[in-house]
CSV table of C-alpha atoms and ligand atoms in Angstrom, one decimal:
chain,number,residue,atom,x,y,z
A,116,MET,CA,4.0,-31.7,4.6
A,117,SER,CA,3.2,-28.0,4.3
A,118,ALA,CA,2.0,-27.2,0.8
A,119,ARG,CA,2.8,-24.3,-1.6
A,120,LEU,CA,-0.4,-22.6,-2.7
A,121,GLU,CA,-0.7,-20.8,-6.0
A,122,ILE,CA,-3.8,-18.8,-6.9
A,123,GLN,CA,-3.7,-17.8,-10.5
A,124,ASN,CA,-6.0,-15.3,-12.2
A,125,LEU,CA,-8.9,-16.5,-10.2
A,126,SER,CA,-12.4,-15.0,-10.9
A,127,HIS,CA,-15.7,-16.0,-9.6
A,128,ARG,CA,-19.2,-14.8,-10.5
A,129,TYR,CA,-22.2,-16.1,-8.6
A,130,ARG,CA,-25.3,-17.1,-10.6
A,131,ARG,CA,-26.9,-13.9,-9.3
A,132,GLY,CA,-24.8,-10.9,-8.9
A,133,GLU,CA,-21.6,-9.1,-9.8
A,134,GLU,CA,-18.2,-10.7,-10.1
A,135,ALA,CA,-17.3,-11.4,-6.5
A,136,LEU,CA,-13.6,-12.1,-7.3
A,137,SER,CA,-11.7,-10.7,-10.2
A,138,ASP,CA,-8.4,-12.0,-11.5
A,139,LEU,CA,-6.8,-12.8,-8.1
A,140,SER,CA,-3.3,-14.0,-8.2
A,141,LEU,CA,-1.1,-14.8,-5.2
A,142,THR,CA,1.3,-17.4,-4.0
A,143,VAL,CA,1.5,-18.7,-0.4
A,144,GLU,CA,4.8,-20.3,0.4
A,145,PRO,CA,5.1,-23.5,2.4
A,146,GLY,CA,4.6,-22.8,6.1
A,147,GLU,CA,3.5,-19.2,5.5
A,148,LEU,CA,0.5,-17.6,7.1
A,149,VAL,CA,-1.3,-15.2,4.8
A,150,ALA,CA,-4.2,-13.1,5.9
A,151,LEU,CA,-6.9,-12.3,3.3
A,152,LEU,CA,-8.0,-8.9,4.5
A,153,GLY,CA,-10.7,-6.5,3.4
A,154,PRO,CA,-14.1,-5.0,4.1
A,155,SER,CA,-17.3,-7.0,4.2
A,156,GLY,CA,-18.3,-8.3,0.8
A,157,CYS,CA,-14.9,-7.9,-0.8
A,158,GLY,CA,-14.7,-11.6,-1.8
A,159,LYS,CA,-12.5,-13.1,1.0
A,160,THR,CA,-14.8,-16.0,1.7
A,161,THR,CA,-15.4,-16.6,-2.0
A,162,ALA,CA,-11.6,-16.9,-2.5
A,163,LEU,CA,-11.2,-19.3,0.4
A,164,LYS,CA,-14.1,-21.4,-0.7
A,165,VAL,CA,-12.6,-21.7,-4.2
A,166,VAL,CA,-9.3,-22.8,-2.6
A,167,ALA,CA,-11.1,-25.3,-0.4
A,168,GLY,CA,-13.0,-26.7,-3.4
A,169,LEU,CA,-16.5,-25.6,-2.1
A,170,LEU,CA,-16.9,-23.3,-5.2
A,171,ARG,CA,-15.7,-23.8,-8.7
A,172,PRO,CA,-14.1,-20.6,-10.1
A,173,THR,CA,-15.5,-19.0,-13.3
A,174,ALA,CA,-11.9,-18.6,-14.4
A,175,GLY,CA,-8.4,-19.2,-13.2
A,176,ASP,CA,-6.5,-21.9,-11.4
A,177,VAL,CA,-5.6,-23.1,-7.9
A,178,ARG,CA,-2.4,-25.1,-7.6
A,179,VAL,CA,-1.1,-27.0,-4.6
A,180,ASP,CA,2.5,-28.0,-4.9
A,181,GLY,CA,2.4,-27.2,-8.6
A,182,VAL,CA,-0.6,-29.4,-9.3
A,183,SER,CA,-4.0,-27.9,-10.4
A,184,VAL,CA,-6.8,-28.9,-7.9
A,185,VAL,CA,-9.7,-27.1,-9.6
A,186,GLY,CA,-11.2,-30.4,-10.6
A,187,THR,CA,-10.5,-32.2,-7.3
A,188,PRO,CA,-13.4,-32.5,-4.8
A,189,PRO,CA,-12.9,-30.8,-1.4
A,190,GLU,CA,-12.5,-34.1,0.5
A,191,ARG,CA,-9.6,-35.1,-1.7
A,192,ARG,CA,-7.7,-31.8,-1.3
A,193,ALA,CA,-5.1,-31.7,1.4
A,194,ALA,CA,-7.0,-28.7,3.0
A,195,ALA,CA,-8.8,-28.3,6.2
A,196,MET,CA,-11.2,-25.4,6.8
A,197,VAL,CA,-12.4,-23.7,10.0
A,198,PHE,CA,-15.4,-21.4,9.9
A,199,GLN,CA,-16.6,-18.5,11.9
A,200,LYS,CA,-19.1,-20.8,13.6
A,201,SER,CA,-17.5,-24.1,14.6
A,202,LEU,CA,-20.1,-26.3,12.9
A,203,LEU,CA,-19.4,-29.2,15.2
A,204,PHE,CA,-21.7,-32.2,15.1
A,205,PRO,CA,-24.0,-31.4,18.1
A,206,HIS,CA,-24.8,-34.9,19.2
A,207,MET,CA,-21.2,-36.2,19.1
A,208,SER,CA,-18.7,-35.8,21.9
A,209,VAL,CA,-15.7,-33.6,21.4
A,210,GLU,CA,-13.5,-36.6,20.9
A,211,ALA,CA,-15.9,-38.1,18.3
A,212,ASN,CA,-16.0,-34.7,16.5
A,213,VAL,CA,-12.3,-34.4,16.3
A,214,GLY,CA,-11.8,-38.1,15.2
A,215,PHE,CA,-14.6,-38.0,12.6
A,216,GLY,CA,-12.4,-37.1,9.6
A,217,LEU,CA,-9.8,-39.8,10.5
A,218,ARG,CA,-12.4,-42.5,10.9
A,219,MET,CA,-13.9,-41.5,7.5
A,220,ARG,CA,-10.5,-42.0,6.0
A,221,GLY,CA,-10.3,-45.5,7.5
A,222,VAL,CA,-7.7,-44.8,10.2
A,223,SER,CA,-7.7,-47.5,12.9
A,224,ASN,CA,-9.4,-46.8,16.2
A,225,GLU,CA,-6.1,-47.0,18.1
A,226,ASP,CA,-4.4,-44.5,15.8
A,227,THR,CA,-7.5,-42.2,15.8
A,228,ALA,CA,-7.6,-42.2,19.6
A,229,ARG,CA,-3.9,-41.3,19.8
A,230,ARG,CA,-4.1,-38.5,17.2
A,231,VAL,CA,-7.3,-37.1,18.7
A,232,ALA,CA,-5.7,-37.0,22.2
A,233,SER,CA,-2.7,-35.2,20.7
A,234,ALA,CA,-4.7,-32.7,18.8
A,235,LEU,CA,-6.9,-31.9,21.8
A,236,GLY,CA,-3.7,-31.5,23.9
A,237,ARG,CA,-2.3,-29.0,21.4
A,238,VAL,CA,-5.4,-26.8,21.7
A,239,ARG,CA,-5.5,-27.4,25.4
A,240,MET,CA,-8.9,-29.1,25.4
A,241,ASP,CA,-7.8,-32.6,26.6
A,242,ASP,CA,-10.0,-32.3,29.7
A,243,PHE,CA,-13.2,-31.8,27.6
A,244,ALA,CA,-13.0,-34.9,25.4
A,245,GLU,CA,-16.2,-36.4,26.7
A,246,ARG,CA,-18.4,-33.2,26.5
A,247,GLN,CA,-20.8,-32.4,23.7
A,248,PRO,CA,-20.4,-29.1,21.8
A,249,GLY,CA,-23.5,-27.6,23.5
A,250,GLU,CA,-21.6,-27.9,26.8
A,251,LEU,CA,-18.7,-25.7,25.6
A,252,SER,CA,-18.2,-22.0,25.4
A,253,GLY,CA,-17.8,-20.3,22.0
A,254,GLY,CA,-14.1,-20.1,22.4
A,255,GLN,CA,-13.8,-23.8,23.5
A,256,GLN,CA,-15.9,-24.8,20.4
A,257,GLN,CA,-13.4,-23.0,18.2
A,258,ARG,CA,-10.5,-24.8,19.8
A,259,VAL,CA,-12.2,-28.1,19.1
A,260,ALA,CA,-12.9,-27.0,15.5
A,261,LEU,CA,-9.1,-26.2,15.2
A,262,ALA,CA,-8.2,-29.6,16.6
A,263,ARG,CA,-10.6,-31.2,14.1
A,264,ALA,CA,-8.8,-29.4,11.3
A,265,LEU,CA,-5.3,-30.1,12.6
A,266,VAL,CA,-5.8,-33.8,13.4
A,267,THR,CA,-5.7,-34.6,9.7
A,268,GLU,CA,-2.3,-32.9,9.4
A,269,PRO,CA,-3.5,-30.8,6.5
A,270,GLY,CA,-1.1,-29.4,3.9
A,271,LEU,CA,-3.3,-26.3,3.9
A,272,LEU,CA,-5.2,-24.7,6.7
A,273,LEU,CA,-8.0,-22.4,5.7
A,274,LEU,CA,-9.5,-20.3,8.4
A,275,ASP,CA,-12.6,-18.2,7.7
A,276,GLU,CA,-12.9,-15.5,10.4
A,277,PRO,CA,-12.6,-18.2,13.1
A,278,LEU,CA,-12.2,-15.6,15.9
A,279,SER,CA,-14.8,-13.0,14.9
A,280,ALA,CA,-17.6,-14.4,17.2
A,281,LEU,CA,-15.3,-14.3,20.3
A,282,ASP,CA,-14.9,-11.4,22.7
A,283,ALA,CA,-11.8,-9.3,22.7
A,284,ASN,CA,-9.8,-11.1,25.5
A,285,LEU,CA,-10.6,-14.6,24.1
A,286,ARG,CA,-9.7,-13.4,20.6
A,287,GLU,CA,-6.3,-12.4,21.8
A,288,GLU,CA,-5.7,-15.7,23.5
A,289,MET,CA,-6.8,-17.6,20.4
A,290,ARG,CA,-4.5,-15.5,18.2
A,291,ALA,CA,-1.6,-16.5,20.4
A,292,LEU,CA,-2.7,-20.1,20.1
A,293,ILE,CA,-2.9,-20.0,16.3
A,294,ILE,CA,0.5,-18.4,16.1
A,295,GLU,CA,1.9,-21.2,18.4
A,296,LEU,CA,0.2,-24.0,16.4
A,297,GLN,CA,1.4,-22.5,13.1
A,298,ARG,CA,5.0,-22.2,14.3
A,299,GLU,CA,5.0,-25.8,15.7
A,300,GLY,CA,3.2,-27.4,12.7
A,301,GLY,CA,4.5,-25.2,9.9
A,302,TYR,CA,1.0,-25.3,8.3
A,303,THR,CA,0.5,-23.2,5.1
A,304,THR,CA,-2.4,-21.1,6.3
A,305,VAL,CA,-4.8,-18.7,4.7
A,306,PHE,CA,-6.7,-16.7,7.3
A,307,VAL,CA,-9.7,-14.6,6.3
A,308,THR,CA,-10.4,-11.5,8.4
A,309,HIS,CA,-11.9,-8.0,8.1
A,310,ASP,CA,-9.9,-6.9,11.2
A,311,GLN,CA,-6.7,-5.1,10.2
A,312,GLU,CA,-5.1,-5.5,13.7
A,313,GLU,CA,-5.8,-9.2,13.6
A,314,ALA,CA,-4.1,-9.5,10.2
A,315,VAL,CA,-1.1,-7.6,11.4
A,316,VAL,CA,-0.7,-9.7,14.5
A,317,LEU,CA,-1.0,-13.0,12.8
A,318,ALA,CA,0.2,-12.8,9.2
A,319,ASP,CA,3.5,-13.2,7.5
A,320,ARG,CA,2.0,-11.4,4.6
A,321,ILE,CA,-1.4,-9.7,4.0
A,322,ALA,CA,-3.4,-9.8,0.8
A,323,LEU,CA,-5.7,-6.8,0.9
A,324,LEU,CA,-8.9,-7.2,-1.2
A,325,PHE,CA,-11.3,-4.6,-2.3
A,326,ASP,CA,-14.3,-5.2,-4.6
A,327,GLY,CA,-13.0,-8.7,-5.5
A,328,LYS,CA,-9.6,-7.3,-6.5
A,329,LEU,CA,-6.2,-7.6,-4.9
A,330,GLN,CA,-5.0,-4.1,-3.8
A,331,MET,CA,-1.7,-5.0,-2.3
A,332,TYR,CA,0.1,-8.2,-1.2
A,333,ASP,CA,3.1,-7.6,1.2
A,334,ARG,CA,4.4,-7.9,4.7
A,335,PRO,CA,2.3,-6.2,7.4
A,336,GLU,CA,4.8,-3.4,8.0
A,337,ALA,CA,4.6,-2.4,4.3
A,338,PHE,CA,1.0,-1.4,4.7
A,339,TYR,CA,2.1,1.2,7.2
A,340,ASP,CA,5.4,2.3,5.6
A,341,ARG,CA,4.8,2.0,1.9
A,342,PRO,CA,1.1,1.6,0.9
A,343,VAL,CA,0.6,1.4,-2.9
A,344,SER,CA,-2.8,3.1,-3.1
A,345,ARG,CA,-5.1,5.4,-1.3
A,346,THR,CA,-7.3,2.5,-0.5
A,347,ALA,CA,-4.5,0.5,1.1
A,348,ALA,CA,-3.3,3.5,3.0
A,349,ARG,CA,-6.8,4.4,4.2
A,350,PHE,CA,-7.6,0.8,5.3
A,351,PHE,CA,-4.5,1.0,7.6
A,352,GLY,CA,-5.4,4.5,9.0
A,353,ALA,CA,-3.2,6.7,6.8
A,354,THR,CA,-5.8,9.4,5.9
A,355,ASN,CA,-3.5,12.2,4.8
A,356,PHE,CA,-3.0,12.7,1.1
A,357,ILE,CA,-1.2,15.6,-0.4
A,358,GLU,CA,-1.2,16.3,-4.2
A,359,GLY,CA,2.0,17.8,-5.6
A,360,HIS,CA,4.4,18.0,-8.4
A,361,ALA,CA,7.9,16.5,-8.1
A,362,GLU,CA,10.8,18.5,-9.5
A,363,ASN,CA,14.5,18.8,-8.8
A,364,GLY,CA,14.4,16.4,-5.8
A,365,ALA,CA,11.5,18.1,-4.0
A,366,VAL,CA,7.7,18.0,-4.2
A,367,HIS,CA,5.8,21.3,-4.7
A,368,THR,CA,2.5,21.1,-2.8
A,369,PRO,CA,0.0,23.5,-1.3
A,370,LEU,CA,1.9,23.1,2.0
A,371,GLY,CA,5.1,24.4,0.3
A,372,LYS,CA,8.1,22.6,-1.0
A,373,LEU,CA,8.4,19.2,0.7
A,374,ARG,CA,11.6,17.1,0.8
A,375,LEU,CA,11.5,13.3,0.8
A,376,ALA,CA,14.1,10.8,2.0
A,377,THR,CA,14.0,9.3,-1.5
A,378,PRO,CA,13.0,12.0,-4.0
A,379,PRO,CA,10.5,10.8,-6.6
A,380,PRO,CA,11.0,11.2,-10.4
A,381,PRO,CA,9.6,14.4,-11.9
A,382,GLY,CA,5.8,14.6,-12.4
A,383,LYS,CA,2.5,14.6,-10.6
A,384,VAL,CA,2.5,12.7,-7.3
A,385,THR,CA,0.3,11.9,-4.4
A,386,LEU,CA,2.1,11.9,-1.0
A,387,THR,CA,0.9,10.2,2.2
A,388,ILE,CA,2.0,10.4,5.8
A,389,ARG,CA,0.6,8.6,8.8
A,390,PRO,CA,-1.2,10.9,11.3
A,391,GLU,CA,1.1,9.7,14.1
A,392,ALA,CA,4.2,10.8,12.0
A,393,VAL,CA,3.1,14.5,11.9
A,394,ARG,CA,5.2,16.6,14.4
A,395,LEU,CA,4.4,19.9,16.1
A,396,GLU,CA,7.7,21.6,15.5
A,397,ALA,CA,9.5,23.9,13.1
A,398,GLY,CA,12.2,22.7,10.7
A,399,GLU,CA,12.3,21.0,7.3
A,400,ASN,CA,8.9,20.5,5.7
A,401,SER,CA,7.1,22.7,8.3
A,402,PHE,CA,4.1,24.9,7.8
A,403,THR,CA,1.6,26.8,9.9
A,404,ALA,CA,-2.0,25.4,10.3
A,405,ARG,CA,-5.1,26.0,12.3
A,406,VAL,CA,-6.5,23.3,14.6
A,407,ALA,CA,-9.9,22.6,13.1
A,408,SER,CA,-11.0,19.6,15.2
A,409,ALA,CA,-9.9,17.4,18.2
A,410,ALA,CA,-11.0,13.9,19.0
A,411,TYR,CA,-9.9,12.2,22.2
A,412,LEU,CA,-9.1,8.5,21.7
A,413,GLY,CA,-7.6,7.6,25.0
A,414,THR,CA,-4.0,6.9,24.1
A,415,ARG,CA,-3.9,9.5,21.3
A,416,ILE,CA,-5.7,12.7,20.4
A,417,HIS,CA,-6.6,13.1,16.7
A,418,TYR,CA,-6.4,16.7,15.6
A,419,GLY,CA,-7.6,18.0,12.3
A,420,LEU,CA,-5.1,20.6,11.0
A,421,GLU,CA,-6.1,23.1,8.2
A,422,THR,CA,-4.3,25.5,6.0
A,423,SER,CA,-6.0,27.7,3.5
A,424,ASP,CA,-6.3,24.8,1.0
A,425,THR,CA,-5.2,21.5,2.7
A,426,SER,CA,-6.4,19.5,5.7
A,427,LEU,CA,-4.4,16.9,7.5
A,428,ARG,CA,-4.8,14.7,10.5
A,429,ALA,CA,-2.2,14.5,13.3
A,430,ALA,CA,-2.4,11.8,16.0
A,431,LEU,CA,-0.6,13.2,19.1
A,432,PRO,CA,0.0,11.8,22.6
A,433,PRO,CA,-2.7,12.9,25.0
A,434,HIS,CA,-0.4,15.2,27.0
A,435,VAL,CA,-0.3,17.5,23.9
A,436,ARG,CA,-3.4,19.6,24.4
A,437,LEU,CA,-4.4,21.9,21.6
A,438,ARG,CA,-7.7,23.8,21.3
A,439,VAL,CA,-9.8,24.2,18.2
A,440,GLY,CA,-8.8,27.5,16.7
A,441,ASP,CA,-5.1,27.4,17.9
A,442,LYS,CA,-2.4,28.3,15.4
A,443,VAL,CA,0.4,25.6,15.3
A,444,THR,CA,3.6,24.9,13.4
A,445,ALA,CA,3.5,21.3,12.0
A,446,ARG,CA,6.2,19.4,10.3
A,447,LEU,CA,6.1,16.4,8.0
A,448,PRO,CA,9.5,14.5,8.5
A,449,ALA,CA,11.1,13.6,5.2
A,450,GLU,CA,11.5,10.0,6.2
A,451,SER,CA,7.8,9.6,6.9
A,452,LEU,CA,6.5,10.9,3.6
A,453,TRP,CA,5.7,8.3,1.0
A,454,VAL,CA,4.7,8.5,-2.6
A,455,LEU,CA,1.7,6.4,-3.7
A,456,ASP,CA,1.9,4.5,-7.0
A,457,PRO,CA,0.7,6.7,-9.8
B,49,LIG,P1,-17.8,-10.9,4.8
B,49,LIG,O1,-16.5,-10.4,5.5
B,49,LIG,O2,-19.0,-10.1,5.0
B,49,LIG,O3,-18.0,-12.4,5.0
B,49,LIG,P2,-16.4,-11.4,2.2
B,49,LIG,O4,-15.3,-10.5,1.9
B,49,LIG,O5,-16.1,-12.8,2.7
B,49,LIG,O6,-17.5,-10.7,3.2
B,49,LIG,P3,-17.9,-12.8,0.1
B,49,LIG,O7,-18.7,-13.6,1.1
B,49,LIG,O8,-16.8,-13.5,-0.6
B,49,LIG,O9,-17.3,-11.5,0.9
B,49,LIG,O10,-18.8,-12.1,-0.9
B,49,LIG,C1,-18.4,-11.4,-2.0
B,49,LIG,C2,-19.5,-10.9,-2.8
B,49,LIG,O11,-20.2,-12.0,-3.4
B,49,LIG,C3,-20.5,-10.1,-2.1
B,49,LIG,O12,-21.0,-9.0,-2.9
B,49,LIG,C4,-21.7,-11.0,-1.8
B,49,LIG,O13,-22.9,-10.4,-1.8
B,49,LIG,C5,-21.6,-11.9,-3.0
B,49,LIG,N1,-22.1,-13.3,-2.8
B,49,LIG,C6,-21.6,-14.1,-1.8
B,49,LIG,N2,-22.2,-15.3,-1.8
B,49,LIG,C7,-23.1,-15.3,-2.8
B,49,LIG,C8,-24.0,-16.2,-3.4
B,49,LIG,N3,-24.2,-17.4,-2.9
B,49,LIG,N4,-24.8,-15.7,-4.4
B,49,LIG,C9,-24.6,-14.5,-4.9
B,49,LIG,N5,-23.8,-13.6,-4.5
B,49,LIG,C10,-23.0,-14.0,-3.4
């Protein structure tokens, strides 16, 4: 049932404008949920529309279970799409909206009724079958849109920022529902979002796009533990970059000689460390710095630390109170230092 999706060297250029998508390649395994993540305008929606068949790529291929679908019209692809706005038919009941695709496919009334009831049950909207979309909240409309997508038992579920118009609480509830439906149904899912937290909560793997190009494709934790580039590191809140030269198992930097859990091969390197991994203590990889700034963020305080030629950010628990101008000893634990790809 669930399909394997292969996106191969996909590029798209709109009639007006720059290339919106450049040479994107990635594979989504059957039953996997992949988040297409990136800032506004990076090409996420373009990629999803090409997969859905709503746009024809300028170059490259889309394969579903090994078969190219680039020439297949959207209605004949085994894909169902849910958009940011639910796009329900306003003058049809919830039940009629959800059953529409099945009736178009010639499924009998009896079968349609049964499948619609089951789909509405799964998104917990069975009590709303008779209502019209205008009589539902935004969150309820998105549930109906999900039911409408699921009722066709799609091999591929394509979700384009389906939660971005909802408020924070509802978004969390809907994320939980999507995870539950995904686990039960095992749908191969591509989920577009610009929200890093949403991608981390939902996805088995994240594809990070910038300027139409794939930056990194990996499991969520890898974006924290081993980002490949400054762009990937920054997007996930790792703002510390230290230039250095690796030699004899250590890296010579403006902060002194730093040791890493896995020493890099000799040569020029850029190190990164997450602000929350910086410690205020003496020991291996420690140095003195001046507190240059402090920003209170509720659960953490972000301090800017400066030496004569380097600045770093440290995120510390709120009970650690430093004042701007204080001299501190900070330490970068070896196991938290990571080398970016050259
Ligand atoms: P958002 O999160 O804001 O929806 P996105 O990552 O989904 O952004 P896309 O909608 O795929 O980005 O757009 C990628 C690029 O293509 C942008 O620079 C956008 O301006 C451009 N673009 C999108 N649609 C068209 C179009 N119909 N014609 C010309 N350019 C377009």
